[in-house]
Amino acid sequence: MKNYQLEDLFKLYSKPLYYYLWKMSGSAHLAEDLTQETFVRAMISLQTYEGEEARAWLFKVARNVYIDEWRKRKRRQAIYLLKLFQSSEEMISPYGLPEEAILAQEGAEDLKELLELLPEQYRTILYLRENEQFSYAEIGVALDLSANQVKVNLYRARKKLESVAKKKGWEYDRVE
């Protein structure tokens, strides 16, 4: 791996990590805390890390931080269902049609609801591929999977999303 400085990594990846953690946790405040924890853990292990891709490695660390937090909350029996994949306020053109904005918002809400029904690994793999445009290799690094396992899990996640949509009576246009 290139010789990265933590400050450089923070400048490059803090926002994408924050948005990922916000989508996973459903809380902007918790996402801030988890992003900080991600960089604390990265700082501790940066000297010993010898991988190739810092971005995928940081998303792997962030995912582990999220899972650790989720497990802590589960153990306390105080976990509430978090809204996953909440979209930030949409930037809508002042010249757009209100009907189009409402239809788009309803579609985003439908997708959020569908994604909530998927297992965490499926949500993560879909997020990394569709929102962050990770390659199969980068997803493999982030999730400790081979390229073939990534392809299989991505296929399964999309099929599961399609299946859940059909059960709900919603249309779902699959992304390839």
Short mmCIF file of C-alpha atoms in Angstrom, two decimals:
data_model
loop_
_atom_site.label_atom_id
_atom_site.label_comp_id
_atom_site.label_asym_id
_atom_site.label_seq_id
_atom_site.Cartn_x
_atom_site.Cartn_y
_atom_site.Cartn_z
CA MET A 1 0.00 0.00 0.00
CA LYS A 2 1.11 3.51 -0.61
CA ASN A 3 2.42 5.30 2.45
CA TYR A 4 -0.77 7.03 3.60
CA GLN A 5 -1.05 9.61 6.32
CA LEU A 6 -4.18 9.52 8.44
CA GLU A 7 -4.91 13.16 7.64
CA ASP A 8 -4.87 12.41 3.91
CA LEU A 9 -7.19 9.44 4.37
CA PHE A 10 -9.55 11.54 6.49
CA LYS A 11 -9.74 14.28 3.84
CA LEU A 12 -10.40 11.75 1.08
CA TYR A 13 -12.79 9.35 2.77
CA SER A 14 -14.48 10.92 5.80
CA LYS A 15 -17.55 12.08 3.85
CA PRO A 16 -18.17 8.80 1.97
CA LEU A 17 -17.68 6.85 5.21
CA TYR A 18 -20.03 9.18 7.07
CA TYR A 19 -22.75 8.78 4.42
CA TYR A 20 -22.33 5.00 4.43
CA LEU A 21 -22.59 4.86 8.22
CA TRP A 22 -25.57 7.22 8.14
CA LYS A 23 -27.37 4.99 5.66
CA MET A 24 -26.61 1.92 7.73
CA SER A 25 -27.48 3.38 11.15
CA GLY A 26 -30.23 5.81 10.17
CA SER A 27 -28.83 8.45 12.52
CA ALA A 28 -26.67 11.40 11.55
CA HIS A 29 -25.40 11.75 15.12
CA LEU A 30 -24.47 8.09 15.40
CA ALA A 31 -22.85 8.21 11.95
CA GLU A 32 -20.58 11.03 13.17
CA ASP A 33 -19.55 9.00 16.20
CA LEU A 34 -18.96 5.87 14.12
CA THR A 35 -16.93 7.81 11.55
CA GLN A 36 -14.71 9.11 14.33
CA GLU A 37 -14.37 5.60 15.76
CA THR A 38 -13.47 4.32 12.28
CA PHE A 39 -10.56 6.74 12.05
CA VAL A 40 -9.46 6.00 15.61
CA ARG A 41 -9.25 2.31 14.74
CA ALA A 42 -7.59 3.13 11.44
CA MET A 43 -4.99 5.24 13.24
CA ILE A 44 -4.20 2.34 15.55
CA SER A 45 -3.75 -0.18 12.76
CA LEU A 46 -2.45 2.06 9.96
CA GLN A 47 1.19 1.30 10.72
CA THR A 48 0.65 -2.43 10.39
CA TYR A 49 -1.76 -2.35 7.44
CA GLU A 50 -0.16 -3.72 4.30
CA GLY A 51 -3.11 -3.99 1.96
CA GLU A 52 -3.42 -2.38 -1.42
CA GLU A 53 -6.57 -0.27 -1.41
CA ALA A 54 -7.09 2.20 1.44
CA ARG A 55 -10.69 3.02 0.47
CA ALA A 56 -11.89 -0.57 0.66
CA TRP A 57 -9.92 -1.12 3.87
CA LEU A 58 -11.51 1.93 5.52
CA PHE A 59 -15.00 0.79 4.52
CA LYS A 60 -14.17 -2.60 6.03
CA VAL A 61 -13.15 -0.89 9.27
CA ALA A 62 -16.33 1.26 9.17
CA ARG A 63 -18.51 -1.80 8.63
CA ASN A 64 -16.89 -3.54 11.58
CA VAL A 65 -17.39 -0.43 13.74
CA TYR A 66 -21.06 -0.37 12.72
CA ILE A 67 -21.53 -4.07 13.47
CA ASP A 68 -19.82 -3.69 16.87
CA GLU A 69 -22.13 -0.79 17.75
CA TRP A 70 -25.18 -2.74 16.60
CA ARG A 71 -24.16 -5.71 18.75
CA LYS A 72 -23.66 -3.47 21.80
CA ARG A 73 -27.12 -2.01 21.38
CA LYS A 74 -28.63 -5.45 20.86
CA ARG A 75 -27.01 -6.73 24.05
CA ARG A 76 -28.50 -3.87 26.03
CA GLN A 77 -31.96 -4.83 24.71
CA ALA A 78 -32.49 -1.17 23.97
CA ILE A 79 -32.19 -1.41 20.23
CA TYR A 80 -34.91 0.11 18.17
CA LEU A 81 -35.31 -0.50 14.50
CA LEU A 82 -33.21 2.13 12.84
CA LYS A 83 -34.34 3.68 9.63
CA LEU A 84 -31.81 2.52 7.07
CA PHE A 85 -30.93 4.29 3.92
CA GLN A 86 -32.58 7.56 4.94
CA SER A 87 -32.04 10.03 2.21
CA SER A 88 -30.84 13.46 3.09
CA GLU A 89 -33.00 16.29 1.93
CA GLU A 90 -33.24 15.99 -1.78
CA MET A 91 -32.01 18.92 -3.79
CA ILE A 92 -34.99 19.61 -5.99
CA SER A 93 -34.81 22.13 -8.78
CA PRO A 94 -37.05 25.13 -8.12
CA TYR A 95 -38.22 24.74 -11.72
CA GLY A 96 -39.23 21.10 -11.44
CA LEU A 97 -42.79 19.85 -11.29
CA PRO A 98 -44.14 19.15 -7.79
CA GLU A 99 -45.71 15.90 -9.00
CA GLU A 100 -42.33 14.60 -10.15
CA ALA A 101 -40.76 15.49 -6.81
CA ILE A 102 -43.51 13.68 -4.90
CA LEU A 103 -43.26 10.57 -7.10
CA ALA A 104 -39.47 10.50 -6.69
CA GLN A 105 -39.79 10.88 -2.92
CA GLU A 106 -42.35 8.06 -2.74
CA GLY A 107 -40.05 5.84 -4.80
CA ALA A 108 -37.13 6.58 -2.47
CA GLU A 109 -39.31 5.79 0.56
CA ASP A 110 -40.42 2.52 -1.03
CA LEU A 111 -36.80 1.58 -1.68
CA LYS A 112 -35.83 2.43 1.91
CA GLU A 113 -38.63 0.23 3.17
CA LEU A 114 -37.55 -2.64 0.94
CA LEU A 115 -33.90 -2.33 1.94
CA GLU A 116 -34.85 -2.47 5.62
CA LEU A 117 -36.08 -6.02 5.00
CA LEU A 118 -32.70 -7.25 3.70
CA PRO A 119 -29.91 -8.72 5.83
CA GLU A 120 -27.06 -6.33 6.71
CA GLN A 121 -24.57 -7.92 4.32
CA TYR A 122 -26.98 -7.52 1.39
CA ARG A 123 -27.64 -3.87 2.28
CA THR A 124 -23.91 -3.23 2.56
CA ILE A 125 -23.00 -4.93 -0.71
CA LEU A 126 -25.76 -3.06 -2.57
CA TYR A 127 -24.71 0.25 -1.01
CA LEU A 128 -21.03 -0.20 -1.85
CA ARG A 129 -21.78 -1.20 -5.45
CA GLU A 130 -24.61 1.20 -6.27
CA ASN A 131 -23.82 4.27 -4.16
CA GLU A 132 -20.04 4.14 -3.85
CA GLN A 133 -19.40 2.42 -7.22
CA PHE A 134 -16.94 -0.02 -5.61
CA SER A 135 -15.43 -2.60 -7.94
CA TYR A 136 -15.94 -6.27 -7.15
CA ALA A 137 -12.35 -6.40 -5.87
CA GLU A 138 -12.90 -3.43 -3.54
CA ILE A 139 -16.11 -4.94 -2.19
CA GLY A 140 -14.22 -8.19 -1.65
CA VAL A 141 -11.62 -6.40 0.45
CA ALA A 142 -14.28 -4.52 2.43
CA LEU A 143 -16.35 -7.64 3.16
CA ASP A 144 -13.60 -10.31 3.26
CA LEU A 145 -15.01 -12.08 0.22
CA SER A 146 -13.50 -13.38 -3.01
CA ALA A 147 -14.51 -11.72 -6.29
CA ASN A 148 -16.77 -14.69 -7.07
CA GLN A 149 -18.40 -14.51 -3.64
CA VAL A 150 -19.03 -10.81 -4.20
CA LYS A 151 -20.73 -11.51 -7.53
CA VAL A 152 -22.85 -14.26 -6.02
CA ASN A 153 -23.86 -12.17 -2.98
CA LEU A 154 -24.62 -9.15 -5.14
CA TYR A 155 -26.79 -11.32 -7.39
CA ARG A 156 -28.56 -12.78 -4.35
CA ALA A 157 -29.06 -9.34 -2.82
CA ARG A 158 -30.64 -8.05 -6.01
CA LYS A 159 -32.86 -11.15 -6.33
CA LYS A 160 -33.92 -10.84 -2.69
CA LEU A 161 -34.73 -7.16 -3.19
CA GLU A 162 -36.75 -8.05 -6.28
CA SER A 163 -38.55 -10.84 -4.41
CA VAL A 164 -39.42 -8.60 -1.47
CA ALA A 165 -40.68 -5.93 -3.89
CA LYS A 166 -42.95 -8.44 -5.62
CA LYS A 167 -44.35 -9.60 -2.26
CA LYS A 168 -45.16 -5.99 -1.43
CA GLY A 169 -46.75 -5.53 -4.84
CA TRP A 170 -44.20 -2.92 -5.90
CA GLU A 171 -42.36 -2.69 -9.16
CA TYR A 172 -38.60 -2.99 -8.95
CA ASP A 173 -36.27 -2.23 -11.83
CA ARG A 174 -33.14 -4.25 -11.23
CA VAL A 175 -29.79 -2.55 -11.64
CA GLU A 176 -27.07 -4.64 -13.26
#
